[in-house]
JSON list of C-alpha atoms (C1' of nucleotides) in Angstrom, two decimals:
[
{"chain": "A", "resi": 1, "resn": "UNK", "atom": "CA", "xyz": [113.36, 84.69, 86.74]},
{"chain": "A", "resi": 2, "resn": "UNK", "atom": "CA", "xyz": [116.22, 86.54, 85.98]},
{"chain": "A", "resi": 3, "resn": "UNK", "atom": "CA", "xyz": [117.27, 89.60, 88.61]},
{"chain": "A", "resi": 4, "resn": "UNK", "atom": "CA", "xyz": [118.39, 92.47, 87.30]},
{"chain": "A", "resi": 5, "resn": "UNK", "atom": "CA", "xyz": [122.04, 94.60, 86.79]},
{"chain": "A", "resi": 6, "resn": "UNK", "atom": "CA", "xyz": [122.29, 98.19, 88.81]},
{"chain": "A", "resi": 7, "resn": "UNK", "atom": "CA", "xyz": [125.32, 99.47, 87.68]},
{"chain": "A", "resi": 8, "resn": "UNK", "atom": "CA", "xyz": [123.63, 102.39, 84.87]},
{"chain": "A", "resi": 9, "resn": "UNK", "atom": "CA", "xyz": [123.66, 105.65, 86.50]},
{"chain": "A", "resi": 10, "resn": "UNK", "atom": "CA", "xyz": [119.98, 106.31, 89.05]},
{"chain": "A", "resi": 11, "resn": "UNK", "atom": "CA", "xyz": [118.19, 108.55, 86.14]},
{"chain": "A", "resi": 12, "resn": "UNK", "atom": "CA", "xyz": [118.90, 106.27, 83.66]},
{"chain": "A", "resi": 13, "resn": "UNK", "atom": "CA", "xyz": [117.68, 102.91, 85.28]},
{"chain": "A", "resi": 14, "resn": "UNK", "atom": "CA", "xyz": [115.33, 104.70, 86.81]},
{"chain": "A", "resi": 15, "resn": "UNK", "atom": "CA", "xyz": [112.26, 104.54, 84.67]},
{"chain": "A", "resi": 16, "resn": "UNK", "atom": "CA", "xyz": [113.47, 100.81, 83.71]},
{"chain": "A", "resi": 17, "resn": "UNK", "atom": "CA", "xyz": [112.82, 99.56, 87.15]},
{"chain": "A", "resi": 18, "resn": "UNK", "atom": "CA", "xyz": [109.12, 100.36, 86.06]},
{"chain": "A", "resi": 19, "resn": "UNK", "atom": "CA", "xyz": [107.24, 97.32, 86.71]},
{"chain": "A", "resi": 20, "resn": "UNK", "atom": "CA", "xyz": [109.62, 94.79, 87.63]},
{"chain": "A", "resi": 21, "resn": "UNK", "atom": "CA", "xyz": [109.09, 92.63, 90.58]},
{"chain": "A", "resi": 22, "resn": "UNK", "atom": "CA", "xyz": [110.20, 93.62, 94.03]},
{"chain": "A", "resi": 23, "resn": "UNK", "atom": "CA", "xyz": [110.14, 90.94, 96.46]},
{"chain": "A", "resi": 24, "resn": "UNK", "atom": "CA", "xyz": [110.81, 90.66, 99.92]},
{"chain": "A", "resi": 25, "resn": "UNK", "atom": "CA", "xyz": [110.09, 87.10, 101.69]},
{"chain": "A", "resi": 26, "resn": "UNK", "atom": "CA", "xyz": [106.66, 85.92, 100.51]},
{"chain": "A", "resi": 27, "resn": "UNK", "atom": "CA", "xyz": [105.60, 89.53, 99.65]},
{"chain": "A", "resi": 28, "resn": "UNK", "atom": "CA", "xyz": [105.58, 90.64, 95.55]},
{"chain": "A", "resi": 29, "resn": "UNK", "atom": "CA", "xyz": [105.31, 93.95, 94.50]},
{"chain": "A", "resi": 30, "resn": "UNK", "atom": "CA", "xyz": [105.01, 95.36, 90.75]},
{"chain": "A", "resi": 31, "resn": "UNK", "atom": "CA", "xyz": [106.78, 98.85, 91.14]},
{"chain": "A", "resi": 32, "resn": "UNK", "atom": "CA", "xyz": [104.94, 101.81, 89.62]},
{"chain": "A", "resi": 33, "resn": "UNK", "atom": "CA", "xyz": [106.98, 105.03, 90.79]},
{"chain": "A", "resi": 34, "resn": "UNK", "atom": "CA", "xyz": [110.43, 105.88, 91.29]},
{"chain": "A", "resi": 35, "resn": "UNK", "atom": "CA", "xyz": [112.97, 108.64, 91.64]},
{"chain": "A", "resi": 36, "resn": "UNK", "atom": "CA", "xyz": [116.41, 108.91, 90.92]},
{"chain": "A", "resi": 37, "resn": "UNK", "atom": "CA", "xyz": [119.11, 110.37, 93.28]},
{"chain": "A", "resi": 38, "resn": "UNK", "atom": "CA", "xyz": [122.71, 111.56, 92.25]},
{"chain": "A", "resi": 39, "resn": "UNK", "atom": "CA", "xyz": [125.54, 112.55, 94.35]},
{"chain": "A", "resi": 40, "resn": "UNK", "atom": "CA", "xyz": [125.66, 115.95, 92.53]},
{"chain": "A", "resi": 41, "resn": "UNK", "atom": "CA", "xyz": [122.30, 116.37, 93.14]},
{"chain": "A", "resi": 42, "resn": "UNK", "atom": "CA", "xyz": [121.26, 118.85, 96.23]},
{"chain": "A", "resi": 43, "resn": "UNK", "atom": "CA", "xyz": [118.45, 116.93, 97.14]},
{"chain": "A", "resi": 44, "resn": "UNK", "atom": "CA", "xyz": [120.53, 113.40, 97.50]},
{"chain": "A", "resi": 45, "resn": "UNK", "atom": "CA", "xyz": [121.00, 112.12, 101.18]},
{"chain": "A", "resi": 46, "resn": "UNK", "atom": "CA", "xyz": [124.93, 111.90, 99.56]},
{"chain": "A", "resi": 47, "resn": "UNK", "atom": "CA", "xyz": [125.33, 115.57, 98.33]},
{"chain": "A", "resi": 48, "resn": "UNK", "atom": "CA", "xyz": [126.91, 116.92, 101.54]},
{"chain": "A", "resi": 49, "resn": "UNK", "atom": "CA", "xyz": [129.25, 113.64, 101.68]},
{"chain": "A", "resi": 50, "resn": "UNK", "atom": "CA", "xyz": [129.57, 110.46, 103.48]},
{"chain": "A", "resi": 51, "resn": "UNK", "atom": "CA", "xyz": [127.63, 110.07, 106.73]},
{"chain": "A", "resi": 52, "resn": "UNK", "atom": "CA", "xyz": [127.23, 106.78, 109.09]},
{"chain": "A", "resi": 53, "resn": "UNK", "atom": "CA", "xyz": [123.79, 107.00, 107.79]},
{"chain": "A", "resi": 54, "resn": "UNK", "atom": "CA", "xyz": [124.12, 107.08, 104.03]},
{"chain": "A", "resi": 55, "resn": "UNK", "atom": "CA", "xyz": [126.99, 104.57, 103.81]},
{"chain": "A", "resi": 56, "resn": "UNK", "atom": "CA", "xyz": [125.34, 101.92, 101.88]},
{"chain": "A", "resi": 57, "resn": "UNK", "atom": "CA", "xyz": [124.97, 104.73, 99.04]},
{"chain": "A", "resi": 58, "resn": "UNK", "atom": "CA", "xyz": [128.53, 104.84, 98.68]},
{"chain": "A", "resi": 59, "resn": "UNK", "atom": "CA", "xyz": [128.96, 100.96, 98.71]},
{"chain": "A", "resi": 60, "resn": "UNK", "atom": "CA", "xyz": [128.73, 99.03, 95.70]},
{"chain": "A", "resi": 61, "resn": "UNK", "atom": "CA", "xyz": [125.29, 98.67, 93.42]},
{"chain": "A", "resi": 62, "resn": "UNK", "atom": "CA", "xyz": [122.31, 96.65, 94.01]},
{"chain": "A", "resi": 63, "resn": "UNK", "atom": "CA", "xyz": [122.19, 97.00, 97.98]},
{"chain": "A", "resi": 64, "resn": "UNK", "atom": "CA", "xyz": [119.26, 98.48, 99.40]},
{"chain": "A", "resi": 65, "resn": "UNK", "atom": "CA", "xyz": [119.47, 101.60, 101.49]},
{"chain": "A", "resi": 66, "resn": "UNK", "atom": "CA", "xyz": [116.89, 102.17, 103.97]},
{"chain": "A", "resi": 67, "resn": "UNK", "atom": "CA", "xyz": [116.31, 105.13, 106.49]},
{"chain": "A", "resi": 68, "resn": "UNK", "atom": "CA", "xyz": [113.88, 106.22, 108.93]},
{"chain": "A", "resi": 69, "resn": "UNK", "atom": "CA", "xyz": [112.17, 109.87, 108.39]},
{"chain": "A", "resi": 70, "resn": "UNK", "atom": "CA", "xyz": [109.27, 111.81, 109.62]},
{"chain": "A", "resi": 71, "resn": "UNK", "atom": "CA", "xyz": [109.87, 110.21, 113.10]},
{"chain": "A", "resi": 72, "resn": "UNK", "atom": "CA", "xyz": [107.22, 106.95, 111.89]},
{"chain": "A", "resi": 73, "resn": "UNK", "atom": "CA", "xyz": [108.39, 105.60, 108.19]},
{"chain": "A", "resi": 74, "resn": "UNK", "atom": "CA", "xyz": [110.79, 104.02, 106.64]},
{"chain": "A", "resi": 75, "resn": "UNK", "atom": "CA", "xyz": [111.88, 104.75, 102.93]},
{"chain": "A", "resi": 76, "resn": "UNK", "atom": "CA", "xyz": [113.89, 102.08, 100.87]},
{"chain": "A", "resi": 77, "resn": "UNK", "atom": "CA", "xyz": [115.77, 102.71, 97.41]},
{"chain": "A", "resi": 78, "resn": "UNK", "atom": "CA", "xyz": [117.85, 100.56, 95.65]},
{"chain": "A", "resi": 79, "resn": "UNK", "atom": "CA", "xyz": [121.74, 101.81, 95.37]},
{"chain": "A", "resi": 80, "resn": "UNK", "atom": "CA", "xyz": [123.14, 102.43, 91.24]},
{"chain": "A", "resi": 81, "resn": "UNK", "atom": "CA", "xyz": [125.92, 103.57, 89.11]},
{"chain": "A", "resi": 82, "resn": "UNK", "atom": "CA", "xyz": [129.83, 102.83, 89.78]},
{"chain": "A", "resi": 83, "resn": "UNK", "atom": "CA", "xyz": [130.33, 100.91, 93.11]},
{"chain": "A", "resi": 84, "resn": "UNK", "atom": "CA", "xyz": [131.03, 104.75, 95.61]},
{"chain": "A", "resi": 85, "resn": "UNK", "atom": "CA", "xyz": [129.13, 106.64, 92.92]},
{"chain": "A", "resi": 86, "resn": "UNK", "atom": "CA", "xyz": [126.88, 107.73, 96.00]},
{"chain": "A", "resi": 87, "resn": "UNK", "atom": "CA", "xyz": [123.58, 107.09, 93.51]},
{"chain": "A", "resi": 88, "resn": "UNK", "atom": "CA", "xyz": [120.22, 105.31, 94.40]},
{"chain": "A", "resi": 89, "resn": "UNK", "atom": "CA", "xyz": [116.85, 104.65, 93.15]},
{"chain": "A", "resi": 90, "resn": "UNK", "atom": "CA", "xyz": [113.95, 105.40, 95.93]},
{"chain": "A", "resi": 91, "resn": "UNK", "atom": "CA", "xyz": [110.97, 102.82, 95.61]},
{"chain": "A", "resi": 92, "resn": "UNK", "atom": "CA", "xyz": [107.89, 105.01, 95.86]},
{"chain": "A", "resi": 93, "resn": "UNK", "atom": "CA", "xyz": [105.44, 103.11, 95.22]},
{"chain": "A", "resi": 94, "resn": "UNK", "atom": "CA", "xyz": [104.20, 99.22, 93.81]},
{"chain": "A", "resi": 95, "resn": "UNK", "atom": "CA", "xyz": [101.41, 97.29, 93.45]},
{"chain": "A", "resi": 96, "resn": "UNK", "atom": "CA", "xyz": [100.59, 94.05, 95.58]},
{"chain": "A", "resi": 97, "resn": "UNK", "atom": "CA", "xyz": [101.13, 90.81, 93.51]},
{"chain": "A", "resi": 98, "resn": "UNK", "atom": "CA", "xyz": [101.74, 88.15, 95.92]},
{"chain": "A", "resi": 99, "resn": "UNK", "atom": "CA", "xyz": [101.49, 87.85, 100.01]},
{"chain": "A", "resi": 100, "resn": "UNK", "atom": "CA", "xyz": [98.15, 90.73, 99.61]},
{"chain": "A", "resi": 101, "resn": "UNK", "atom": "CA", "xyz": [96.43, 89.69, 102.51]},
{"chain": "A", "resi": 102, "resn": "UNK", "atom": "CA", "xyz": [99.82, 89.78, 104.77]},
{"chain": "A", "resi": 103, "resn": "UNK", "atom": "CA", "xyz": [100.67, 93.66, 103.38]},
{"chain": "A", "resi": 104, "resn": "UNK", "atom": "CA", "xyz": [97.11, 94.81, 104.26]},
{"chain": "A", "resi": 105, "resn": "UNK", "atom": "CA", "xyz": [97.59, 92.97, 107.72]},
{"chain": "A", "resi": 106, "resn": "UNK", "atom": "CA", "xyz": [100.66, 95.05, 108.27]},
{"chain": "A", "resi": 107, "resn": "UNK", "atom": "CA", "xyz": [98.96, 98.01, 106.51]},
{"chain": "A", "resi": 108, "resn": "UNK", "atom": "CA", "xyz": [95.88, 97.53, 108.95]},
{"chain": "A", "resi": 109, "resn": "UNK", "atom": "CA", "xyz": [93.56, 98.74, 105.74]},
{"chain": "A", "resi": 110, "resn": "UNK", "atom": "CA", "xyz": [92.49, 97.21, 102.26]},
{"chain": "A", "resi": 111, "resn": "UNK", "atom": "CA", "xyz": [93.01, 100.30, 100.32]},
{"chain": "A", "resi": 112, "resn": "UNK", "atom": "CA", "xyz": [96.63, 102.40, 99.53]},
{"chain": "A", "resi": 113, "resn": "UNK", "atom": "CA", "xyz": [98.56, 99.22, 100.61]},
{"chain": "A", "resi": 114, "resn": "UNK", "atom": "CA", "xyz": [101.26, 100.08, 99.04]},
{"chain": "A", "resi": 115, "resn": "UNK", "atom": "CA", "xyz": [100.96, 103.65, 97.15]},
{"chain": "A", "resi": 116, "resn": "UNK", "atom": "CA", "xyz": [103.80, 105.55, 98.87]},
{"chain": "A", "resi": 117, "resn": "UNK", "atom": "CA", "xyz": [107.68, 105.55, 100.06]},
{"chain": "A", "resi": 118, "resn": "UNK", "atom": "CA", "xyz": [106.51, 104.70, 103.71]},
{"chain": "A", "resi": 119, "resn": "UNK", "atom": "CA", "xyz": [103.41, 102.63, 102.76]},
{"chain": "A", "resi": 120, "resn": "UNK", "atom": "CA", "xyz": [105.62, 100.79, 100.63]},
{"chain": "A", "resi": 121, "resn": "UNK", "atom": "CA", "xyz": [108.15, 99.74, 103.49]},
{"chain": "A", "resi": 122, "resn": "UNK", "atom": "CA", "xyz": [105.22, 98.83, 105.86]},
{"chain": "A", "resi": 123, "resn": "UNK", "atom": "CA", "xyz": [103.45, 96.29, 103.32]},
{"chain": "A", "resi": 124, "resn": "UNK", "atom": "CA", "xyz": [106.37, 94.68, 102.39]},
{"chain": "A", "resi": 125, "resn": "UNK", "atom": "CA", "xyz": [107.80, 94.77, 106.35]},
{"chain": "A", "resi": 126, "resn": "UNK", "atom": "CA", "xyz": [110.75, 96.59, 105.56]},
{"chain": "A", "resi": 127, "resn": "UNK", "atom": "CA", "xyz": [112.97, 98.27, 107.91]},
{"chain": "A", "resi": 128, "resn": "UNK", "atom": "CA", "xyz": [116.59, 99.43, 109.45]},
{"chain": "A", "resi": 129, "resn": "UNK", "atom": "CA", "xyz": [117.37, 95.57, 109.44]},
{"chain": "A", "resi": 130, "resn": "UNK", "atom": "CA", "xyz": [116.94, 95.22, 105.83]},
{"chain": "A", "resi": 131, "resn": "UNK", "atom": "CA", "xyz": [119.64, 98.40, 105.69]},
{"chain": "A", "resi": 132, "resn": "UNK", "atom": "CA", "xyz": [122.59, 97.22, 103.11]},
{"chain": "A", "resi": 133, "resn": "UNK", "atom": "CA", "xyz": [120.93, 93.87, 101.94]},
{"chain": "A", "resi": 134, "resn": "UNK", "atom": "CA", "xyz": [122.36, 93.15, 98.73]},
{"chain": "A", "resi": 135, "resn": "UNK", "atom": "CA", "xyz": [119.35, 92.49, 96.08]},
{"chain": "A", "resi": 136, "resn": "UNK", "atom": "CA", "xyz": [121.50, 90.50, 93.81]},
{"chain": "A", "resi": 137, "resn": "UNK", "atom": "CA", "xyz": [122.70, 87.93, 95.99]},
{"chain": "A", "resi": 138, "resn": "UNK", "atom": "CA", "xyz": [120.04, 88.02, 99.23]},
{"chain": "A", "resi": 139, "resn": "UNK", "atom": "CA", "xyz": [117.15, 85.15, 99.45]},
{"chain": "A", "resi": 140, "resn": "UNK", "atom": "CA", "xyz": [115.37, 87.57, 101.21]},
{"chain": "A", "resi": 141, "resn": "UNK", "atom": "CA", "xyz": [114.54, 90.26, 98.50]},
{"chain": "A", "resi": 142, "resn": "UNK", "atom": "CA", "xyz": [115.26, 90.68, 95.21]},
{"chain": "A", "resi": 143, "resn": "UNK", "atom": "CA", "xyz": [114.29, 92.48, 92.09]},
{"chain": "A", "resi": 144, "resn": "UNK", "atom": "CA", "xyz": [113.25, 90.13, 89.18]},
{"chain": "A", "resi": 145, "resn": "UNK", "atom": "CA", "xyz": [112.07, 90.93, 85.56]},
{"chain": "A", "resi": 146, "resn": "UNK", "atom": "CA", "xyz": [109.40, 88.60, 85.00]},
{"chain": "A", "resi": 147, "resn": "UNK", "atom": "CA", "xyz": [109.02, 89.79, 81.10]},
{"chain": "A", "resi": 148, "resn": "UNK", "atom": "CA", "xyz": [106.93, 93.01, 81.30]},
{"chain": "A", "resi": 149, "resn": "UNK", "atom": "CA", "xyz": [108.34, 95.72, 79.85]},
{"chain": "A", "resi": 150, "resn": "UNK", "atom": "CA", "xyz": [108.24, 99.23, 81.40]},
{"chain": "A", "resi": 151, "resn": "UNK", "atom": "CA", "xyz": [105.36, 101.68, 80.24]},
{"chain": "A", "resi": 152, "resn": "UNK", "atom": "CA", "xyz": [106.51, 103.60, 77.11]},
{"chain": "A", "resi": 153, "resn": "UNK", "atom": "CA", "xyz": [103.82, 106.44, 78.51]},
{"chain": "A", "resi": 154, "resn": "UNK", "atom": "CA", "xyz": [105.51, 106.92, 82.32]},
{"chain": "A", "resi": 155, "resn": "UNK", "atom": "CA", "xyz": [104.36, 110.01, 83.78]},
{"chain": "A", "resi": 156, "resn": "UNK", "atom": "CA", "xyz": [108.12, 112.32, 83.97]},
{"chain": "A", "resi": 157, "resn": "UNK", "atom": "CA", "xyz": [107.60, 114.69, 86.95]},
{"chain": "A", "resi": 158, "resn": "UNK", "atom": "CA", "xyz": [109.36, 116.41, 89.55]},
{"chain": "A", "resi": 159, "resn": "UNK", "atom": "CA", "xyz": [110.32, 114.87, 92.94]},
{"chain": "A", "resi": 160, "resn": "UNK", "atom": "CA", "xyz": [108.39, 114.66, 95.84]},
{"chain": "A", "resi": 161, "resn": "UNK", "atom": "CA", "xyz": [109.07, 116.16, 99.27]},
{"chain": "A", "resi": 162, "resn": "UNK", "atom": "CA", "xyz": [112.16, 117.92, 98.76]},
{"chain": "A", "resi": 163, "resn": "UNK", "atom": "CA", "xyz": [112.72, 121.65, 98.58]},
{"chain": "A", "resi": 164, "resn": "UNK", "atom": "CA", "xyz": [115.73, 121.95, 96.42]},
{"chain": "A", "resi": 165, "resn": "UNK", "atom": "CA", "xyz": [116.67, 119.96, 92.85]},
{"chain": "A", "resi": 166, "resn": "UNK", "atom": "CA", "xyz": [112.92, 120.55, 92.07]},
{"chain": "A", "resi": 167, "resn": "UNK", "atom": "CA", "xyz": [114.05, 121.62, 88.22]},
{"chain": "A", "resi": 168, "resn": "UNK", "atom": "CA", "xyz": [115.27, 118.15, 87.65]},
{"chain": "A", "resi": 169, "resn": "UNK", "atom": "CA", "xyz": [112.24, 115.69, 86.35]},
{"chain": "A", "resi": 170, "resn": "UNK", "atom": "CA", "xyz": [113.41, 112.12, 88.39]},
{"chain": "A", "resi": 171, "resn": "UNK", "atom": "CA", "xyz": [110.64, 111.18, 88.80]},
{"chain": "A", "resi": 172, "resn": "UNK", "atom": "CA", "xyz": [108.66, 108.13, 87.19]},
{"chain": "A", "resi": 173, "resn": "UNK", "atom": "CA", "xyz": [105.30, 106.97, 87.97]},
{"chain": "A", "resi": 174, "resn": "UNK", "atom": "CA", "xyz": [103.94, 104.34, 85.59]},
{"chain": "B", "resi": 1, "resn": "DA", "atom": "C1'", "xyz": [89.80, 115.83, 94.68]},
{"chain": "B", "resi": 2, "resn": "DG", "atom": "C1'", "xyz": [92.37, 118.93, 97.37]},
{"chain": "B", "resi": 3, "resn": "DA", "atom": "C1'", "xyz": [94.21, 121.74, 101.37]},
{"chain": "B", "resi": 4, "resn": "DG", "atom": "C1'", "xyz": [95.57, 121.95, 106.16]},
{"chain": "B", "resi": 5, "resn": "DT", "atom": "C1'", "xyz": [97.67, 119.80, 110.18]},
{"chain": "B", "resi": 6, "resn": "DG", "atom": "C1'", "xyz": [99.48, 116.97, 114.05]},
{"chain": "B", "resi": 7, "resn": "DA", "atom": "C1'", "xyz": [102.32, 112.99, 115.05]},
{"chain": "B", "resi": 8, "resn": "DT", "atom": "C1'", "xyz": [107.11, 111.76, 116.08]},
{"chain": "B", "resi": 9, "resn": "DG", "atom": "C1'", "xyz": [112.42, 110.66, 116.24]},
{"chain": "B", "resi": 10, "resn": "DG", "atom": "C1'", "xyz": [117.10, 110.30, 114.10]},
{"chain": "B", "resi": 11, "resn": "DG", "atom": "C1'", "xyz": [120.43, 113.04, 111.60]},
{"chain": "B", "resi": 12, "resn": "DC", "atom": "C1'", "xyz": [122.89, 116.96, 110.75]},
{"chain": "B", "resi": 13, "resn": "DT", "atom": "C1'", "xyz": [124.48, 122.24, 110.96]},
{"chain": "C", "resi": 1, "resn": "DG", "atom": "C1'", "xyz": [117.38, 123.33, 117.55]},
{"chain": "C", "resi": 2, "resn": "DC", "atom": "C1'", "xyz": [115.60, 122.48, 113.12]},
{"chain": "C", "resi": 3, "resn": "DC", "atom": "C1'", "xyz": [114.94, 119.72, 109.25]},
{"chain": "C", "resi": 4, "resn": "DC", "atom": "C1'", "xyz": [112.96, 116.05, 106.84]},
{"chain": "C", "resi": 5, "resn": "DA", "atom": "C1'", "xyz": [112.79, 111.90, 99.80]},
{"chain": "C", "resi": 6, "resn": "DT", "atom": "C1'", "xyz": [105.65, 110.97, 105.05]},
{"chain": "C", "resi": 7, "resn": "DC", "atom": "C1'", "xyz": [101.06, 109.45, 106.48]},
{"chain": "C", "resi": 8, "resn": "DA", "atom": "C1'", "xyz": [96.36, 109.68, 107.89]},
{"chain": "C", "resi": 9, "resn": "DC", "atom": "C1'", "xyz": [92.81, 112.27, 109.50]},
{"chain": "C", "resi": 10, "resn": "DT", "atom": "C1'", "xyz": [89.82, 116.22, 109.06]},
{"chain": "C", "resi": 11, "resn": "DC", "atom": "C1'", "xyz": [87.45, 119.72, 106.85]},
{"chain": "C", "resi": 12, "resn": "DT", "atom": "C1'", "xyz": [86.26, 121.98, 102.63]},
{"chain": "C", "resi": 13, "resn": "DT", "atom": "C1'", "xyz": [85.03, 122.25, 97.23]}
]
DNA sequence: AGAGTGATGGGCT
DNA sequence: GCCCATCACTCTT
């Protein structure tokens, strides 16, 4: 199964990432909502510059950035555009395809396994460790395109959580 | 289905 | 100090 390229700018490869395959170890994931993150973009971890934190965003494409927020979760996107272009793609949300009964194990419930940033991380056991893994070239994780398409009917909103950019419609849920 | 709220810790001004 | 790209629980329509 081929993996895929990340080098088209985060609101443009965005809404492609729509249903492709995220794996990590045995656990498969079908991802169903995304948002995309510029560094001209007020509400990017990368707006206000290069931290210790947010270094993987300025590193080359297809590594995945992690951080901790809210004290308890974990949030992972995918970094995009020209290597330094400070872009990434944040996960939001999948649905379980493989490894089920080990993400509601980890989830400690049966229902909304894996329907949020944090949830997301949890179910699929990601965390700091995983921080700069590079998706095209780790056995770890990877993104694959197993052949279905993205919706041609995504839901185009505004991003969650954030209290400025809200005019700018990044996000994709499928 | 939706609103309100407490938990909890690293990063940044 | 204050801010969060959150979650789950509770109470209310």
């Amino acid at each position: 199964m081929p993996r895929l390229f990340f080098t088209p700018d985060a609101p443009v490869l965005a809404p492609a990432l729509l249903n492709k395959l995220l794996v990590v170890g045995p656990t498969v994931l079908r991802i169903s909502e995304v948002e995309a993150y510029t560094q001209d973009d007020p509400a990017s971890h990368t707006f206000r510059g290069r931290t210790k934190r947010n270094e993987v965003m300025f590193g080359p494409p297809g590594h995945m950035y992690v951080y901790f927020t809210y004290g308890m979760h974990h949030c992972a996107n995918v970094v995009t555009g020209e290597s330094g272009a400070g872009q990434a793609i944040l996960l939001r949300a999948g649905v379980p395809v493989q490894g089920i009964d080990m993400m509601i194990s980890r989830r400690g419930r049966e229902q909304h396994v894996s329907d949020g940033p944090g949830k997301l991380c949890q179910a699929l056991g990601i965390d700091l460790s995983h921080n700069g893994l590079d998706l095209c070239e780790a056995d770890e994780a990877g993104i694959y395109d197993d052949g279905v398409a993205p919706p041609t009917d995504a839901l185009v909103t505004p991003r969650i959580g954030i209290r400025v950019g809200i005019e700018t419609m990044w996000r994709w849920t499928a």
